[in-house]
mmCIF file of C-alpha atoms and ligand atoms in Angstrom:
data_model
loop_
_atom_site.group_PDB
_atom_site.id
_atom_site.type_symbol
_atom_site.label_atom_id
_atom_site.label_comp_id
_atom_site.label_asym_id
_atom_site.label_seq_id
_atom_site.Cartn_x
_atom_site.Cartn_y
_atom_site.Cartn_z
ATOM 1 C CA MET A 180 -2.720 -5.300 -17.216
ATOM 2 C CA LYS A 181 -6.215 -3.918 -16.640
ATOM 3 C CA THR A 182 -7.164 -3.917 -12.914
ATOM 4 C CA VAL A 183 -10.797 -4.754 -12.337
ATOM 5 C CA VAL A 184 -12.749 -4.023 -9.098
ATOM 6 C CA TYR A 185 -15.621 -6.212 -8.103
ATOM 7 C CA LYS A 186 -18.251 -5.996 -5.626
ATOM 8 C CA PRO A 187 -18.786 -9.573 -3.684
ATOM 9 C CA SER A 188 -21.741 -10.736 -5.413
ATOM 10 C CA PRO A 189 -21.990 -14.510 -6.058
ATOM 11 C CA GLU A 190 -21.243 -14.325 -9.563
ATOM 12 C CA ASN A 191 -17.911 -12.226 -8.752
ATOM 13 C CA ILE A 192 -16.872 -14.323 -6.103
ATOM 14 C CA ARG A 193 -17.067 -17.397 -8.427
ATOM 15 C CA LEU A 194 -15.175 -15.480 -11.046
ATOM 16 C CA LEU A 195 -12.311 -14.535 -8.548
ATOM 17 C CA ALA A 196 -12.135 -17.942 -7.298
ATOM 18 C CA ASP A 197 -11.711 -19.294 -10.776
ATOM 19 C CA LEU A 198 -8.846 -16.498 -11.277
ATOM 20 C CA LEU A 199 -7.158 -17.639 -8.160
ATOM 21 C CA ARG A 200 -7.269 -21.497 -9.223
ATOM 22 C CA ARG A 201 -6.004 -20.444 -12.509
ATOM 23 C CA GLY A 202 -2.866 -18.971 -11.095
ATOM 24 C CA GLU A 203 -3.670 -15.399 -11.033
ATOM 25 C CA THR A 204 -3.491 -12.844 -8.220
ATOM 26 C CA VAL A 205 -6.640 -11.386 -6.514
ATOM 27 C CA ALA A 206 -6.615 -8.857 -3.802
ATOM 28 C CA PHE A 207 -9.271 -9.307 -1.292
ATOM 29 C CA PRO A 208 -10.574 -7.868 1.945
ATOM 30 C CA THR A 209 -10.005 -9.119 5.337
ATOM 31 C CA GLU A 210 -10.928 -7.628 8.799
ATOM 32 C CA THR A 211 -7.316 -6.326 9.295
ATOM 33 C CA VAL A 212 -6.148 -5.074 6.009
ATOM 34 C CA TYR A 213 -6.464 -5.972 2.334
ATOM 35 C CA GLY A 214 -4.509 -9.064 1.361
ATOM 36 C CA LEU A 215 -3.157 -9.956 -2.440
ATOM 37 C CA GLY A 216 -3.872 -13.695 -2.660
ATOM 38 C CA ALA A 217 -2.490 -16.486 -4.699
ATOM 39 C CA ASP A 218 -2.842 -20.055 -4.849
ATOM 40 C CA ALA A 219 -0.198 -21.208 -2.127
ATOM 41 C CA LEU A 220 0.617 -24.566 -3.751
ATOM 42 C CA ASN A 221 1.364 -22.826 -7.203
ATOM 43 C CA GLU A 222 4.809 -21.515 -7.428
ATOM 44 C CA SER A 223 4.166 -19.382 -10.512
ATOM 45 C CA ALA A 224 1.179 -17.861 -8.874
ATOM 46 C CA VAL A 225 3.305 -16.899 -5.805
ATOM 47 C CA ALA A 226 5.839 -15.520 -7.689
ATOM 48 C CA LYS A 227 3.186 -12.870 -9.250
ATOM 49 C CA ILE A 228 2.689 -11.671 -5.636
ATOM 50 C CA TYR A 229 6.287 -10.897 -4.987
ATOM 51 C CA ALA A 230 6.582 -9.105 -8.558
ATOM 52 C CA ALA A 231 3.451 -7.047 -8.057
ATOM 53 C CA LYS A 232 4.326 -5.799 -4.600
ATOM 54 C CA GLY A 233 8.129 -5.568 -5.224
ATOM 55 C CA ARG A 234 8.482 -7.808 -2.095
ATOM 56 C CA PRO A 235 11.934 -9.334 -0.912
ATOM 57 C CA GLY A 236 11.782 -12.959 -1.810
ATOM 58 C CA ASP A 237 12.957 -13.868 1.662
ATOM 59 C CA ASN A 238 9.923 -12.455 3.373
ATOM 60 C CA PRO A 239 7.413 -15.280 3.992
ATOM 61 C CA LEU A 240 3.675 -15.111 3.248
ATOM 62 C CA ILE A 241 0.660 -16.064 5.449
ATOM 63 C CA VAL A 242 -1.572 -18.839 4.129
ATOM 64 C CA HIS A 243 -5.339 -18.117 4.526
ATOM 65 C CA LEU A 244 -7.806 -20.825 5.166
ATOM 66 C CA TYR A 245 -11.520 -21.015 5.806
ATOM 67 C CA ASP A 246 -11.819 -24.229 7.622
ATOM 68 C CA PRO A 247 -9.525 -25.577 10.371
ATOM 69 C CA ALA A 248 -9.737 -29.103 8.562
ATOM 70 C CA GLN A 249 -7.519 -27.648 5.959
ATOM 71 C CA LEU A 250 -4.628 -27.447 8.514
ATOM 72 C CA LYS A 251 -3.618 -30.985 7.615
ATOM 73 C CA ASP A 252 -2.756 -29.889 4.169
ATOM 74 C CA VAL A 253 -0.495 -27.115 5.513
ATOM 75 C CA ALA A 254 0.865 -27.971 8.883
ATOM 76 C CA LEU A 255 3.047 -30.882 9.955
ATOM 77 C CA SER A 256 1.800 -30.699 13.624
ATOM 78 C CA VAL A 257 -0.684 -28.458 15.456
ATOM 79 C CA PRO A 258 -0.007 -28.374 19.271
ATOM 80 C CA PRO A 259 -2.869 -28.465 21.683
ATOM 81 C CA MET A 260 -2.260 -24.644 22.424
ATOM 82 C CA ALA A 261 -2.695 -23.928 18.851
ATOM 83 C CA TYR A 262 -6.370 -25.553 19.094
ATOM 84 C CA GLU A 263 -7.143 -23.442 22.337
ATOM 85 C CA LEU A 264 -5.915 -20.030 20.533
ATOM 86 C CA MET A 265 -7.888 -20.922 17.414
ATOM 87 C CA SER A 266 -11.111 -21.811 19.330
ATOM 88 C CA ALA A 267 -10.857 -18.503 21.308
ATOM 89 C CA PHE A 268 -9.693 -16.129 18.445
ATOM 90 C CA THR A 269 -10.380 -17.587 14.981
ATOM 91 C CA PRO A 270 -11.900 -16.617 12.613
ATOM 92 C CA GLY A 271 -9.969 -13.305 13.613
ATOM 93 C CA PRO A 272 -6.925 -11.290 13.424
ATOM 94 C CA LEU A 273 -4.428 -14.189 14.528
ATOM 95 C CA THR A 274 -1.750 -15.795 12.623
ATOM 96 C CA LEU A 275 -0.202 -18.891 13.944
ATOM 97 C CA ILE A 276 3.270 -20.283 12.799
ATOM 98 C CA PHE A 277 3.487 -23.863 12.538
ATOM 99 C CA ARG A 278 5.984 -26.620 11.353
ATOM 100 C CA LYS A 279 5.154 -26.701 7.589
ATOM 101 C CA LYS A 280 3.991 -29.720 5.389
ATOM 102 C CA PRO A 281 6.704 -30.195 2.461
ATOM 103 C CA GLU A 282 4.116 -29.513 0.050
ATOM 104 C CA ILE A 283 4.025 -25.880 0.848
ATOM 105 C CA PRO A 284 6.653 -24.481 -1.559
ATOM 106 C CA ASP A 285 9.717 -22.730 -0.356
ATOM 107 C CA CYS A 286 8.517 -19.377 -2.044
ATOM 108 C CA VAL A 287 5.735 -19.139 0.315
ATOM 109 C CA THR A 288 7.804 -19.515 3.328
ATOM 110 C CA GLY A 289 10.824 -17.845 2.244
ATOM 111 C CA GLY A 290 12.697 -21.246 2.647
ATOM 112 C CA LEU A 291 11.700 -21.473 6.312
ATOM 113 C CA ASP A 292 10.594 -25.077 7.649
ATOM 114 C CA THR A 293 7.502 -23.060 9.212
ATOM 115 C CA VAL A 294 4.453 -21.554 7.693
ATOM 116 C CA GLY A 295 2.136 -18.800 8.770
ATOM 117 C CA VAL A 296 -1.771 -19.670 9.017
ATOM 118 C CA ARG A 297 -4.580 -17.407 9.297
ATOM 119 C CA PHE A 298 -8.346 -17.807 9.162
ATOM 120 C CA PRO A 299 -9.803 -14.454 8.382
ATOM 121 C CA ALA A 300 -13.151 -13.288 9.698
ATOM 122 C CA HIS A 301 -14.335 -11.072 6.804
ATOM 123 C CA THR A 302 -17.191 -12.708 5.244
ATOM 124 C CA ALA A 303 -16.165 -11.761 1.566
ATOM 125 C CA ALA A 304 -12.791 -13.314 2.370
ATOM 126 C CA ILE A 305 -14.408 -16.621 3.793
ATOM 127 C CA ARG A 306 -16.697 -16.730 0.824
ATOM 128 C CA LEU A 307 -13.819 -16.534 -1.538
ATOM 129 C CA LEU A 308 -11.601 -18.763 0.198
ATOM 130 C CA ARG A 309 -14.236 -21.574 0.333
ATOM 131 C CA GLU A 310 -15.125 -21.217 -3.291
ATOM 132 C CA THR A 311 -11.467 -21.386 -4.168
ATOM 133 C CA ASP A 312 -11.088 -24.441 -1.781
ATOM 134 C CA ARG A 313 -7.354 -24.081 -1.690
ATOM 135 C CA PRO A 314 -4.955 -22.435 0.595
ATOM 136 C CA VAL A 315 -4.433 -18.915 -0.416
ATOM 137 C CA CYS A 316 -1.118 -17.135 0.400
ATOM 138 C CA ALA A 317 -1.626 -13.484 0.861
ATOM 139 C CA PRO A 318 0.683 -10.489 2.194
ATOM 140 C CA SER A 319 -0.871 -7.124 2.749
ATOM 141 C CA ALA A 320 -1.833 -5.751 -0.820
ATOM 142 C CA ASN A 321 0.344 -2.549 -0.899
ATOM 143 C CA LEU A 322 3.531 -1.840 -2.526
ATOM 144 C CA SER A 323 6.395 -2.981 -0.323
ATOM 145 C CA THR A 324 7.246 -0.384 2.251
ATOM 146 C CA ARG A 325 4.015 1.555 1.735
ATOM 147 C CA PRO A 326 1.118 1.829 4.533
ATOM 148 C CA SER A 327 -1.062 -1.419 4.355
ATOM 149 C CA PRO A 328 -4.189 -0.923 2.502
ATOM 150 C CA THR A 329 -7.556 -0.847 4.291
ATOM 151 C CA THR A 330 -9.891 0.168 1.314
ATOM 152 C CA ALA A 331 -9.944 -1.252 -2.115
ATOM 153 C CA GLN A 332 -9.145 2.271 -3.400
ATOM 154 C CA HIS A 333 -5.828 1.928 -1.503
ATOM 155 C CA VAL A 334 -5.242 -1.413 -3.222
ATOM 156 C CA LEU A 335 -5.873 0.180 -6.552
ATOM 157 C CA ALA A 336 -3.636 3.264 -5.760
ATOM 158 C CA ASP A 337 -0.457 0.890 -5.428
ATOM 159 C CA LEU A 338 -1.297 -2.003 -7.409
ATOM 160 C CA ASP A 339 -3.284 -0.714 -10.551
ATOM 161 C CA GLY A 340 -2.176 -2.536 -13.773
ATOM 162 C CA ARG A 341 0.096 -4.857 -11.643
ATOM 163 C CA ILE A 342 -2.712 -7.248 -10.692
ATOM 164 C CA PRO A 343 -5.979 -8.462 -12.537
ATOM 165 C CA ALA A 344 -8.492 -8.214 -9.778
ATOM 166 C CA ILE A 345 -9.537 -6.563 -6.613
ATOM 167 C CA LEU A 346 -12.676 -7.645 -4.443
ATOM 168 C CA ASP A 347 -14.022 -4.593 -2.735
ATOM 169 C CA GLY A 348 -15.447 -5.498 0.731
ATOM 170 C CA GLY A 349 -15.413 -1.984 2.182
ATOM 171 C CA PRO A 350 -13.241 -0.542 4.796
ATOM 172 C CA CYS A 351 -11.500 -2.944 7.016
ATOM 173 C CA GLU A 352 -12.669 -3.084 10.475
ATOM 174 C CA VAL A 353 -9.684 -3.609 12.665
ATOM 175 C CA GLY A 354 -7.274 -1.592 10.195
ATOM 176 C CA LEU A 355 -3.957 -3.164 11.611
ATOM 177 C CA GLU A 356 -2.502 -6.711 10.513
ATOM 178 C CA SER A 357 -2.877 -9.844 12.549
ATOM 179 C CA THR A 358 -0.982 -10.784 15.663
ATOM 180 C CA ILE A 359 1.616 -13.496 14.901
ATOM 181 C CA VAL A 360 2.276 -16.183 17.331
ATOM 182 C CA ASP A 361 4.878 -18.761 16.772
ATOM 183 C CA VAL A 362 3.851 -22.153 18.061
ATOM 184 C CA SER A 363 6.127 -24.273 16.226
ATOM 185 C CA GLY A 364 8.860 -24.566 18.958
ATOM 186 C CA ASP A 365 9.156 -25.394 22.624
ATOM 187 C CA ARG A 366 7.771 -22.057 23.698
ATOM 188 C CA PRO A 367 5.296 -19.728 22.082
ATOM 189 C CA ARG A 368 6.638 -16.630 21.009
ATOM 190 C CA LEU A 369 5.028 -13.228 19.877
ATOM 191 C CA LEU A 370 6.332 -12.311 16.525
ATOM 192 C CA ARG A 371 4.229 -9.363 15.768
ATOM 193 C CA LYS A 372 1.693 -7.229 17.733
ATOM 194 C CA GLY A 373 -1.694 -7.040 16.026
ATOM 195 C CA GLY A 374 -5.383 -7.087 16.022
ATOM 196 C CA ILE A 375 -5.305 -9.537 18.969
ATOM 197 C CA PRO A 376 -3.840 -7.726 22.062
ATOM 198 C CA ALA A 377 -0.815 -9.566 23.476
ATOM 199 C CA GLU A 378 -2.462 -9.697 27.125
ATOM 200 C CA ALA A 379 -5.574 -11.474 25.624
ATOM 201 C CA LEU A 380 -3.167 -14.416 24.431
ATOM 202 C CA LEU A 381 -1.558 -14.875 27.957
ATOM 203 C CA PRO A 382 -4.281 -17.016 29.501
ATOM 204 C CA TYR A 383 -3.852 -19.362 26.555
ATOM 205 C CA THR A 384 -0.021 -19.252 26.136
ATOM 206 C CA GLY A 385 1.416 -18.517 29.526
ATOM 207 C CA PRO A 386 4.569 -16.164 29.347
ATOM 208 C CA LEU A 387 4.947 -15.170 25.699
ATOM 209 C CA GLU A 388 8.672 -14.385 24.402
ATOM 210 C CA THR A 389 8.524 -10.879 22.818
ATOM 211 C CA VAL A 390 12.067 -9.864 22.142
ATOM 212 C CA GLU A 391 12.423 -7.764 18.959
ATOM 213 C CA THR A 392 15.366 -5.598 18.138
ATOM 214 C CA ALA A 393 16.314 -3.864 14.793
ATOM 215 C CA ASP A 394 19.120 -6.121 14.211
ATOM 216 C CA LYS A 395 17.268 -9.264 15.009
ATOM 217 C CA PRO A 396 13.690 -9.331 14.295
ATOM 218 C CA LEU A 397 11.572 -12.378 14.893
ATOM 219 C CA CYS A 398 9.587 -12.122 11.892
ATOM 220 C CA PRO A 399 11.579 -11.831 8.901
ATOM 221 C CA GLY A 400 9.520 -9.162 7.375
ATOM 222 C CA MET A 401 9.852 -6.916 10.406
ATOM 223 C CA LYS A 402 13.456 -5.854 9.373
ATOM 224 C CA TYR A 403 12.283 -3.997 6.286
ATOM 225 C CA LYS A 404 11.361 -0.261 5.879
ATOM 226 C CA HIS A 405 7.695 -0.376 6.659
ATOM 227 C CA TYR A 406 4.359 1.281 6.442
ATOM 228 C CA ALA A 407 5.951 4.567 5.216
ATOM 229 C CA PRO A 408 4.380 7.289 3.462
ATOM 230 C CA GLU A 409 6.187 9.927 1.669
ATOM 231 C CA ALA A 410 5.513 12.385 4.316
ATOM 232 C CA GLU A 411 7.894 12.628 7.354
ATOM 233 C CA VAL A 412 6.255 10.932 10.308
ATOM 234 C CA PHE A 413 6.849 11.995 13.860
ATOM 235 C CA PHE A 414 5.353 9.787 16.748
ATOM 236 C CA SER A 415 4.771 11.084 20.327
ATOM 237 C CA ALA A 416 4.975 9.039 23.363
ATOM 238 C CA TYR A 417 1.785 8.905 25.474
ATOM 239 C CA TYR A 418 1.929 11.021 28.468
ATOM 240 C CA ASP A 419 -0.016 14.000 30.240
ATOM 241 C CA GLY A 420 1.756 16.835 28.468
ATOM 242 C CA MET A 421 1.814 15.164 24.999
ATOM 243 C CA SER A 422 -0.252 17.845 23.242
ATOM 244 C CA ASP A 423 2.138 20.611 24.126
ATOM 245 C CA THR A 424 4.996 18.675 22.703
ATOM 246 C CA ILE A 425 3.205 18.089 19.511
ATOM 247 C CA ALA A 426 2.038 21.392 19.001
ATOM 248 C CA ALA A 427 5.636 22.659 19.617
ATOM 249 C CA LYS A 428 6.826 20.238 17.067
ATOM 250 C CA TYR A 429 4.067 21.348 14.587
ATOM 251 C CA ASP A 430 5.120 25.173 15.172
ATOM 252 C CA GLU A 431 8.584 24.144 14.563
ATOM 253 C CA LEU A 432 7.832 22.260 11.245
ATOM 254 C CA VAL A 433 5.529 25.087 9.900
ATOM 255 C CA SER A 434 8.094 27.840 10.640
ATOM 256 C CA ALA A 435 10.602 25.949 8.710
ATOM 257 C CA GLY A 436 8.176 26.130 5.690
ATOM 258 C CA LYS A 437 6.823 22.526 6.033
ATOM 259 C CA ARG A 438 2.967 21.602 5.832
ATOM 260 C CA ALA A 439 2.325 19.315 8.819
ATOM 261 C CA VAL A 440 -0.814 17.468 10.013
ATOM 262 C CA ILE A 441 -1.392 16.113 13.397
ATOM 263 C CA LEU A 442 -3.359 12.727 14.147
ATOM 264 C CA CYS A 443 -5.427 13.144 17.177
ATOM 265 C CA LEU A 444 -8.308 11.665 18.877
ATOM 266 C CA ASP A 445 -11.425 13.626 18.866
ATOM 267 C CA GLY A 446 -11.388 14.546 22.301
ATOM 268 C CA ASN A 447 -8.010 16.250 22.286
ATOM 269 C CA ALA A 448 -8.622 18.288 19.006
ATOM 270 C CA ALA A 449 -9.314 21.319 20.851
ATOM 271 C CA LYS A 450 -6.018 21.452 22.313
ATOM 272 C CA TYR A 451 -4.411 22.019 19.088
ATOM 273 C CA GLY A 452 -6.003 25.304 18.232
ATOM 274 C CA ASP A 453 -6.394 25.989 14.510
ATOM 275 C CA ARG A 454 -3.674 23.493 13.470
ATOM 276 C CA ALA A 455 -4.274 21.186 10.723
ATOM 277 C CA LEU A 456 -5.586 17.931 12.232
ATOM 278 C CA TYR A 457 -6.834 14.483 11.240
ATOM 279 C CA ARG A 458 -9.332 13.461 13.735
ATOM 280 C CA MET A 459 -9.002 9.751 14.369
ATOM 281 C CA GLY A 460 -12.200 9.146 15.984
ATOM 282 C CA PRO A 461 -13.170 8.875 19.381
ATOM 283 C CA ASP A 462 -10.964 5.892 20.641
ATOM 284 C CA PHE A 463 -7.891 3.904 20.219
ATOM 285 C CA THR A 464 -10.018 1.398 18.173
ATOM 286 C CA THR A 465 -11.080 4.026 15.630
ATOM 287 C CA TYR A 466 -7.608 5.207 15.726
ATOM 288 C CA ALA A 467 -6.196 1.945 14.685
ATOM 289 C CA ARG A 468 -8.878 1.483 12.167
ATOM 290 C CA ASN A 469 -7.886 4.810 10.526
ATOM 291 C CA ALA A 470 -4.118 5.025 11.042
ATOM 292 C CA PHE A 471 -3.184 3.554 7.682
ATOM 293 C CA ALA A 472 -5.689 5.463 5.837
ATOM 294 C CA ALA A 473 -4.422 8.868 7.428
ATOM 295 C CA LEU A 474 -0.863 8.096 6.365
ATOM 296 C CA ARG A 475 -2.034 7.787 2.719
ATOM 297 C CA ARG A 476 -4.265 10.782 2.824
ATOM 298 C CA ALA A 477 -1.566 12.972 4.271
ATOM 299 C CA ASP A 478 0.402 12.063 0.924
ATOM 300 C CA ALA A 479 -2.564 12.613 -1.255
ATOM 301 C CA GLU A 480 -3.024 16.075 0.469
ATOM 302 C CA LYS A 481 0.837 16.619 -0.089
ATOM 303 C CA TYR A 482 1.685 17.222 3.525
ATOM 304 C CA ASP A 483 5.362 17.067 4.253
ATOM 305 C CA ALA A 484 4.958 15.887 7.831
ATOM 306 C CA VAL A 485 2.644 13.779 9.889
ATOM 307 C CA ILE A 486 2.924 14.045 13.779
ATOM 308 C CA ALA A 487 0.800 11.221 15.458
ATOM 309 C CA GLU A 488 -0.403 11.238 19.075
ATOM 310 C CA GLY A 489 0.634 8.288 21.241
ATOM 311 C CA VAL A 490 -1.834 6.008 22.914
ATOM 312 C CA HIS A 491 -1.447 3.755 25.949
ATOM 313 C CA SER A 492 -0.291 0.204 25.138
ATOM 314 C CA ALA A 493 -3.251 -1.898 26.426
ATOM 315 C CA GLY A 494 -5.555 -3.563 23.943
ATOM 316 C CA ILE A 495 -4.934 -2.546 20.131
ATOM 317 C CA GLY A 496 -2.860 0.461 21.516
ATOM 318 C CA GLY A 497 0.296 -1.815 21.403
ATOM 319 C CA ALA A 498 -0.129 -2.797 17.876
ATOM 320 C CA LEU A 499 -0.899 0.880 16.987
ATOM 321 C CA ILE A 500 2.195 2.214 18.734
ATOM 322 C CA ASN A 501 4.297 -0.585 16.856
ATOM 323 C CA ARG A 502 3.118 0.547 13.374
ATOM 324 C CA LEU A 503 3.170 4.170 14.079
ATOM 325 C CA ILE A 504 6.970 3.779 15.213
ATOM 326 C CA LYS A 505 7.830 1.888 12.337
ATOM 327 C CA SER A 506 6.185 4.367 9.862
ATOM 328 C CA SER A 507 8.203 6.986 11.621
ATOM 329 C CA GLY A 508 11.449 5.136 11.135
ATOM 330 C CA GLY A 509 11.985 5.655 14.894
ATOM 331 C CA LYS A 510 11.381 9.466 15.236
ATOM 332 C CA VAL A 511 9.892 9.482 18.549
ATOM 333 C CA ILE A 512 9.314 12.781 19.932
HETATM 334 O O1 LIG B 143 -3.488 -9.533 9.001
HETATM 335 C C1 LIG B 143 -2.728 -9.984 8.458
HETATM 336 O O2 LIG B 143 -1.958 -10.703 8.763
HETATM 337 C C2 LIG B 143 -2.536 -9.362 6.776
HETATM 338 C C3 LIG B 143 -3.674 -9.857 6.196
HETATM 339 C C4 LIG B 143 -3.783 -9.865 4.502
HETATM 340 O O3 LIG B 143 -4.144 -11.414 6.349
HETATM 341 N N1 LIG B 143 -1.581 -10.022 6.346
HETATM 342 C C5 LIG B 143 -0.146 -9.489 6.274
HETATM 343 O O4 LIG B 143 0.827 -10.099 5.708
HETATM 344 O O5 LIG B 143 0.324 -8.778 7.075
HETATM 345 P P1 LIG B 143 2.290 -9.454 5.529
HETATM 346 O O6 LIG B 143 2.907 -10.468 4.556
HETATM 347 O O7 LIG B 143 2.324 -8.095 5.215
HETATM 348 O O8 LIG B 143 2.951 -9.706 6.903
HETATM 349 C C6 LIG B 143 3.261 -11.099 7.254
HETATM 350 C C7 LIG B 143 4.319 -11.085 8.248
HETATM 351 C C8 LIG B 143 5.749 -10.872 7.676
HETATM 352 O O9 LIG B 143 6.426 -9.946 8.568
HETATM 353 C C9 LIG B 143 6.333 -12.038 7.733
HETATM 354 O O10 LIG B 143 7.763 -12.059 7.843
HETATM 355 C C10 LIG B 143 5.807 -12.869 8.735
HETATM 356 O O11 LIG B 143 4.449 -12.467 8.736
HETATM 357 N N2 LIG B 143 5.757 -14.457 8.390
HETATM 358 C C11 LIG B 143 4.886 -14.932 7.661
HETATM 359 N N3 LIG B 143 5.411 -16.498 7.653
HETATM 360 C C12 LIG B 143 6.259 -16.476 8.729
HETATM 361 C C13 LIG B 143 6.792 -17.642 9.249
HETATM 362 N N4 LIG B 143 6.770 -18.849 8.746
HETATM 363 N N5 LIG B 143 7.698 -17.330 10.346
HETATM 364 C C14 LIG B 143 7.869 -16.173 10.677
HETATM 365 N N6 LIG B 143 7.302 -15.021 10.331
HETATM 366 C C15 LIG B 143 6.480 -15.136 9.217
HETATM 367 MG MG1 LIG B 144 2.581 -6.130 4.897
#
């Protein structure tokens, strides 16, 4: 299969919406990461997502909508807290888990009686969803286990020849996936940290259960290996002497014959002398935006090891720490 990359012109949006309605997969930009979409009500279309990504079938998909009025086709009930969260944070990087309508096939929800719903903010995504006018389920458009794609080129690198089309809406603004909040039960639960900081949710949710352990993940998807480049990743905790620890780790790797690169904020670059660096911009927001791209770049440039600076856990920092630790497989220095 030939994979074609399209710019978001009105004609191309119509063409890609048509592909989705005919049961094909289309990768599209969102403000978090690129998604690989299919008609959520068409089981054979959804099967193509799992096949293209090599994704385990018990890992449920998020359904993407453009209009809250579509919720009645997807969710069995929408509690008042969900409306408050939606008016505060959507369209945007928030996924809510609801009890699902029976019409949503098991292959979308991994057999669960709940469904994840998200309203992306990227204009090209909204235009595509509106033109398609069906619920579109979409996981991140990477090969399973690889870092999530934040440009159309990343999608192409993983899925060339496996999907018919990619909508190129430029680099993603947030760079990390949506925050997932389960509002289907008695008490709200934070299932995945993401683009909306956990502390911003609290005024709406009250106390949020956030327990996540390796053997009991809250999100089915979080038990799998994740976000891993070929290079070995090390993550440093965030503290005053962090750059000394990172420099020492770098030197140890290099004397063992490895090629290593450090991910650091611009302001810290001088602390590392002439060691190889990827500058992640001035602050945690740019670091988060560029993190997955940096992991892919390290592979393209054949580094053996990546050492990532830690950040503090406020704002987007919480999600960034989570993704970097997962990509390191728990190798925290
Ligand atoms: O920002 C995002 O959320 C991106 C863009 C494309 O929208 N999507 C994304 O999808 O990150 P994916 O498939 O890579 O991650 C979805 C996560 C998985 O960990 C999955 O287990 C969880 O959401 N999930 C989906 N439906 C669920 C449900 N009903 N209950 C609990 N977890 C669910
Ligand atoms: Mg993913």
